[in-house]
């Protein structure tokens, strides 16, 4: 019962995702296909990089993760297949897998160029259907990674310049909003360890974020620690700092969006 | 071939639903997962209550229905598992299952608190992934309901204060728009039996709704009984009164939304 | 491992699609169900006709393609089941299958009227649940097409008046935007063969489209042949002419929408 996941910026209003599934099922009718999301903002490789990093590990070992955010479709850009942490990742060589490459080691890396596993006719605009889907279908059966093409040096794989946390002083940092989720939660790139570190692990030191003129102090354990429509900070499901509003929408309330900067400092309180 | 359904307010623009499916498939690769919808309005328990009530019975016996609209995630709110009508329902104890509890009897009720069936690490914000998904996965295999936790008294389960039909006089009632669907149909809480009753079951008595200054008279058998862009009343697929516009969008045409009141009276016509 | 596909205008914010899947799985738990899209514009039969034509062939032989865009639900309109090209198509008799009927031959045509394969109770508004889903479920098991109802003459099947390419002069044509996709690509009804023909197959003759005061000259091989935010023409995945913007949204940039006319002429260039 192999699993193939699909992560794209194709949306769900056209036939594109359905067609990819048809191609996969034509090759392997026994596969289970799971949509991660198809609403990555068009061509947003950074958002895709964070999303695949947040989800891959929750799938069964051997799952084939297919990520198609592909503004260079039809150009000479390569398609890569990487074996990492017991999973297989298939993506254009444009940096989508950067965050994974920072975090986990690569067991095998292949440039996918063997047309035996492509559809017979390759369109200019839809390699998701013509290359990614059939290759994933074959991989989920009995085709080995090294049959898909030639080995590559992992150091040649393209990396994105991902937003980093900046240390502005001993206990002031700035981070970036990497995503505004469906609820309007502002997901930042500031991880729990960094917050622990700037607070020196001392409970009397609490992190403070100023946003739109309001100070949010300390980390909440759940959304109801503040009154309805009031903001809070919480370590979210990606183990990253999120700014939320209890039963509200932080993105709309604060007019913040993806890419905006968040500044955090530390306040000492009496306990 | 067990079936698990998912009903949430998580949207489909993030990795949340994909991750839940990954967790389920890691535990039971043979399960079929069906999305009811993930676009319940954020935190709208009433809308969720009507939706699960409208769909549960159409699934195979034994289906596990998982509803995660969970503003109290991370608080002390309990998670309940109920066996009703041959199905299993898994939800936060916040009232989502109220309408079911009014309509069908409970065969078994459990407070889900056995961490053996949770993921090892529980986040503050995403029990859908960390508790609901793995519990559903185990239930779909060989785990029995009573292994998930301790039995509870069904009378202690939280109920919502759902909108009720009000009888204003002998043949005047007011109801509530409980949902505006994708087509703009205004779905009310007025059921077919109530309409039959206020019309005394007599064909010369016909129900009339006044909406935005327009009288809609009588129930239509289909959308084409009125000219294009004209309004009509029809008993919809939930067996509830809906106000629709032939090839149009009643929500937009009338500026009506969820929660608005609908007043119905009865008119006698010559036949 | 039979496959059923669903193409509708039902959206994904209500329980409608989930319920259809529940009905299908109740009849055949072993089927794989694939969503083509549920975001056909409400009641848009032409858009549906192009979409089913663009996707059907990518599925395994024997796939049952169910298309429910059904403004006449509950009227006397028939439901048809056609066997074509090794697939089975189930749809209201309202023209959705017109483009298929132009392109491929029909091996069997049935008017679906045998209530043995319907749900017991038929609602006024949701034959997707009450008729299409159970019929598809039975078809995916052991029910033959001719058990569903009575044979019909294919010439009586309703056809849509689909937009056609108009030849305005020897090398000037006009076409129609049939869809604006998720990326804002303007998909026209002008096919690659027609462009080859008006250019007489000569490389020095290149097609030119004037759109919103800008001339786009020649066909691009991929999106990056023009600078970012600049427009281009390309033969897309449906083998039709698309007008796109490199890393941009042509629909928004040009204010164009479905149904708008596109005029193409031919320019001779020195080579």
Short mmCIF file of N, CA, C and O in Angstrom, two decimals, chain A residues 103-163:
data_model
loop_
_atom_site.label_atom_id
_atom_site.label_comp_id
_atom_site.label_asym_id
_atom_site.label_seq_id
_atom_site.Cartn_x
_atom_site.Cartn_y
_atom_site.Cartn_z
N UNK A 103 18.44 19.84 7.15
CA UNK A 103 18.08 19.11 8.36
C UNK A 103 18.38 17.62 8.33
O UNK A 103 18.61 17.02 9.37
N UNK A 104 18.32 17.01 7.17
CA UNK A 104 18.50 15.56 7.11
C UNK A 104 19.50 15.18 6.02
O UNK A 104 19.71 15.93 5.06
N UNK A 105 20.09 14.02 6.18
CA UNK A 105 21.14 13.63 5.23
C UNK A 105 20.56 12.87 4.06
O UNK A 105 19.50 12.23 4.16
N UNK A 106 21.27 12.96 2.94
CA UNK A 106 20.79 12.40 1.68
C UNK A 106 21.44 11.03 1.47
O UNK A 106 22.66 10.91 1.53
N UNK A 107 20.62 10.04 1.21
CA UNK A 107 21.16 8.70 0.99
C UNK A 107 21.40 8.41 -0.50
O UNK A 107 22.23 7.59 -0.84
N UNK A 108 20.65 9.09 -1.35
CA UNK A 108 20.81 8.86 -2.78
C UNK A 108 20.25 10.08 -3.49
O UNK A 108 19.23 10.63 -3.06
N UNK A 109 20.91 10.51 -4.56
CA UNK A 109 20.44 11.68 -5.31
C UNK A 109 20.58 11.39 -6.80
O UNK A 109 21.64 11.02 -7.28
N UNK A 110 19.48 11.57 -7.50
CA UNK A 110 19.40 11.21 -8.92
C UNK A 110 18.85 12.39 -9.71
O UNK A 110 17.91 13.05 -9.26
N UNK A 111 19.43 12.65 -10.87
CA UNK A 111 18.82 13.56 -11.83
C UNK A 111 17.87 12.74 -12.71
O UNK A 111 18.30 11.81 -13.39
N UNK A 112 16.59 13.07 -12.65
CA UNK A 112 15.57 12.27 -13.33
C UNK A 112 15.57 12.63 -14.82
O UNK A 112 15.06 13.69 -15.21
N UNK A 113 16.16 11.78 -15.64
CA UNK A 113 16.23 12.10 -17.07
C UNK A 113 16.01 10.89 -17.98
O UNK A 113 16.30 10.95 -19.17
N UNK A 114 15.48 9.82 -17.42
CA UNK A 114 15.22 8.64 -18.23
C UNK A 114 13.78 8.66 -18.75
O UNK A 114 12.84 8.41 -17.99
N UNK A 115 13.62 8.98 -20.04
CA UNK A 115 12.26 9.16 -20.58
C UNK A 115 11.44 7.87 -20.62
O UNK A 115 10.24 7.94 -20.90
N UNK A 116 12.05 6.74 -20.33
CA UNK A 116 11.27 5.49 -20.27
C UNK A 116 10.13 5.60 -19.26
O UNK A 116 9.14 4.88 -19.36
N UNK A 117 10.30 6.46 -18.27
CA UNK A 117 9.29 6.55 -17.21
C UNK A 117 8.43 7.81 -17.33
O UNK A 117 7.71 8.17 -16.40
N UNK A 118 8.54 8.50 -18.46
CA UNK A 118 7.71 9.69 -18.71
C UNK A 118 6.52 9.27 -19.58
O UNK A 118 6.53 8.21 -20.20
N UNK A 119 5.52 10.15 -19.68
CA UNK A 119 4.51 9.93 -20.72
C UNK A 119 5.19 10.07 -22.09
O UNK A 119 6.25 10.69 -22.22
N UNK A 120 4.55 9.52 -23.12
CA UNK A 120 5.16 9.55 -24.45
C UNK A 120 5.30 10.96 -24.99
O UNK A 120 6.27 11.29 -25.64
N UNK A 121 4.32 11.79 -24.72
CA UNK A 121 4.35 13.14 -25.26
C UNK A 121 4.48 14.11 -24.08
O UNK A 121 3.71 14.04 -23.12
N UNK A 122 5.47 14.99 -24.15
CA UNK A 122 5.75 15.92 -23.04
C UNK A 122 5.30 17.31 -23.43
O UNK A 122 5.80 17.89 -24.40
N UNK A 123 4.36 17.89 -22.68
CA UNK A 123 3.90 19.24 -22.98
C UNK A 123 4.92 20.28 -22.52
O UNK A 123 5.85 19.97 -21.78
N UNK A 124 4.71 21.52 -22.95
CA UNK A 124 5.61 22.60 -22.54
C UNK A 124 5.34 23.09 -21.12
O UNK A 124 6.19 23.69 -20.49
N UNK A 125 4.10 22.87 -20.64
CA UNK A 125 3.69 23.59 -19.42
C UNK A 125 3.30 22.70 -18.26
O UNK A 125 3.04 23.19 -17.17
N UNK A 126 3.24 21.37 -18.46
CA UNK A 126 2.63 20.55 -17.42
C UNK A 126 3.43 19.25 -17.20
O UNK A 126 2.97 18.15 -17.47
N UNK A 127 4.67 19.43 -16.68
CA UNK A 127 5.49 18.27 -16.37
C UNK A 127 4.94 17.51 -15.15
O UNK A 127 5.28 16.36 -14.94
N UNK A 128 4.09 18.17 -14.36
CA UNK A 128 3.39 17.47 -13.28
C UNK A 128 2.67 16.24 -13.83
O UNK A 128 2.75 15.15 -13.27
N UNK A 129 1.98 16.43 -14.92
CA UNK A 129 1.25 15.33 -15.57
C UNK A 129 2.18 14.42 -16.37
O UNK A 129 2.04 13.20 -16.32
N UNK A 130 3.11 15.02 -17.10
CA UNK A 130 3.85 14.27 -18.13
C UNK A 130 5.11 13.59 -17.59
O UNK A 130 5.57 12.61 -18.16
N UNK A 131 5.68 14.12 -16.50
CA UNK A 131 6.92 13.55 -15.95
C UNK A 131 6.76 13.17 -14.48
O UNK A 131 6.97 12.02 -14.10
N UNK A 132 6.37 14.13 -13.62
CA UNK A 132 6.34 13.84 -12.17
C UNK A 132 5.36 12.71 -11.84
O UNK A 132 5.69 11.80 -11.08
N UNK A 133 4.15 12.77 -12.39
CA UNK A 133 3.14 11.76 -12.04
C UNK A 133 3.58 10.36 -12.51
O UNK A 133 3.57 9.42 -11.71
N UNK A 134 3.98 10.18 -13.77
CA UNK A 134 4.36 8.81 -14.17
C UNK A 134 5.62 8.33 -13.44
O UNK A 134 5.68 7.15 -13.07
N UNK A 135 6.57 9.20 -13.20
CA UNK A 135 7.78 8.77 -12.48
C UNK A 135 7.39 8.32 -11.07
O UNK A 135 7.83 7.27 -10.58
N UNK A 136 6.52 9.09 -10.39
CA UNK A 136 6.08 8.70 -9.04
C UNK A 136 5.34 7.37 -9.09
O UNK A 136 5.53 6.50 -8.23
N UNK A 137 4.49 7.21 -10.09
CA UNK A 137 3.76 5.95 -10.24
C UNK A 137 4.71 4.76 -10.38
O UNK A 137 4.55 3.74 -9.70
N UNK A 138 5.72 4.90 -11.22
CA UNK A 138 6.68 3.81 -11.41
C UNK A 138 7.49 3.55 -10.14
O UNK A 138 7.71 2.41 -9.76
N UNK A 139 7.91 4.63 -9.48
CA UNK A 139 8.67 4.48 -8.22
C UNK A 139 7.85 3.72 -7.17
O UNK A 139 8.40 2.98 -6.36
N UNK A 140 6.54 3.94 -7.19
CA UNK A 140 5.69 3.29 -6.18
C UNK A 140 5.49 1.81 -6.48
O UNK A 140 4.94 1.08 -5.68
N UNK A 141 5.90 1.38 -7.68
CA UNK A 141 5.84 -0.05 -8.01
C UNK A 141 7.22 -0.68 -7.78
O UNK A 141 7.63 -0.83 -6.63
N UNK A 142 7.91 -0.93 -8.83
CA UNK A 142 9.14 -1.71 -8.67
C UNK A 142 10.37 -1.03 -9.25
O UNK A 142 11.43 -1.63 -9.34
N UNK A 143 10.21 0.23 -9.68
CA UNK A 143 11.35 0.93 -10.26
C UNK A 143 12.22 1.49 -9.14
O UNK A 143 11.70 2.04 -8.16
N UNK A 144 13.54 1.32 -9.25
CA UNK A 144 14.47 1.83 -8.26
C UNK A 144 14.88 3.25 -8.63
O UNK A 144 14.91 3.60 -9.81
N UNK A 145 15.25 4.01 -7.61
CA UNK A 145 15.65 5.40 -7.84
C UNK A 145 16.72 5.51 -8.93
O UNK A 145 16.64 6.37 -9.81
N UNK A 146 17.70 4.62 -8.90
CA UNK A 146 18.81 4.76 -9.85
C UNK A 146 18.45 4.39 -11.29
O UNK A 146 19.24 4.60 -12.20
N UNK A 147 17.23 3.88 -11.49
CA UNK A 147 16.81 3.63 -12.86
C UNK A 147 16.24 4.89 -13.51
O UNK A 147 16.05 4.94 -14.71
N UNK A 148 15.96 5.90 -12.67
CA UNK A 148 15.29 7.11 -13.18
C UNK A 148 16.24 8.05 -13.91
O UNK A 148 15.79 8.94 -14.63
N UNK A 149 17.55 7.89 -13.69
CA UNK A 149 18.50 8.79 -14.33
C UNK A 149 19.87 8.61 -13.73
O UNK A 149 20.18 7.55 -13.17
N UNK A 150 20.67 9.67 -13.78
CA UNK A 150 22.07 9.56 -13.39
C UNK A 150 22.29 10.15 -12.00
O UNK A 150 21.65 11.15 -11.62
N UNK A 151 23.18 9.56 -11.21
CA UNK A 151 23.50 10.10 -9.89
C UNK A 151 24.04 11.52 -9.99
O UNK A 151 24.70 11.86 -10.98
N UNK A 152 23.74 12.33 -8.99
CA UNK A 152 24.28 13.70 -8.99
C UNK A 152 24.97 13.98 -7.65
O UNK A 152 24.67 13.34 -6.64
N UNK A 153 25.87 14.92 -7.70
CA UNK A 153 26.54 15.40 -6.49
C UNK A 153 25.54 16.30 -5.75
O UNK A 153 25.07 17.30 -6.31
N UNK A 154 25.25 15.97 -4.51
CA UNK A 154 24.23 16.71 -3.76
C UNK A 154 24.63 18.18 -3.57
O UNK A 154 23.77 19.05 -3.40
N UNK A 155 25.91 18.47 -3.65
CA UNK A 155 26.37 19.86 -3.49
C UNK A 155 26.00 20.74 -4.68
O UNK A 155 26.10 21.96 -4.61
N UNK A 156 25.61 20.10 -5.77
CA UNK A 156 25.22 20.89 -6.95
C UNK A 156 23.73 21.22 -6.94
O UNK A 156 23.25 21.97 -7.78
N UNK A 157 23.00 20.63 -6.01
CA UNK A 157 21.55 20.87 -5.96
C UNK A 157 21.27 22.31 -5.53
O UNK A 157 21.92 22.82 -4.63
N UNK A 158 20.32 22.94 -6.17
CA UNK A 158 20.03 24.36 -5.93
C UNK A 158 19.46 24.55 -4.51
O UNK A 158 18.61 23.79 -4.07
N UNK A 159 19.93 25.61 -3.83
CA UNK A 159 19.42 25.95 -2.50
C UNK A 159 18.78 27.33 -2.54
O UNK A 159 19.27 28.23 -3.22
N UNK A 160 17.72 27.49 -1.76
CA UNK A 160 17.08 28.80 -1.64
C UNK A 160 17.77 29.62 -0.57
O UNK A 160 18.34 29.08 0.38
N UNK A 161 17.69 30.90 -0.70
CA UNK A 161 18.15 31.80 0.33
C UNK A 161 16.96 32.01 1.30
O UNK A 161 16.18 32.94 1.14
N UNK A 162 16.85 31.13 2.27
CA UNK A 162 15.70 31.17 3.18
C UNK A 162 15.86 32.26 4.23
O UNK A 162 16.98 32.58 4.63
N UNK A 163 14.76 32.85 4.67
CA UNK A 163 14.86 33.88 5.72
C UNK A 163 15.48 33.31 6.99
O UNK A 163 15.16 32.20 7.40
#
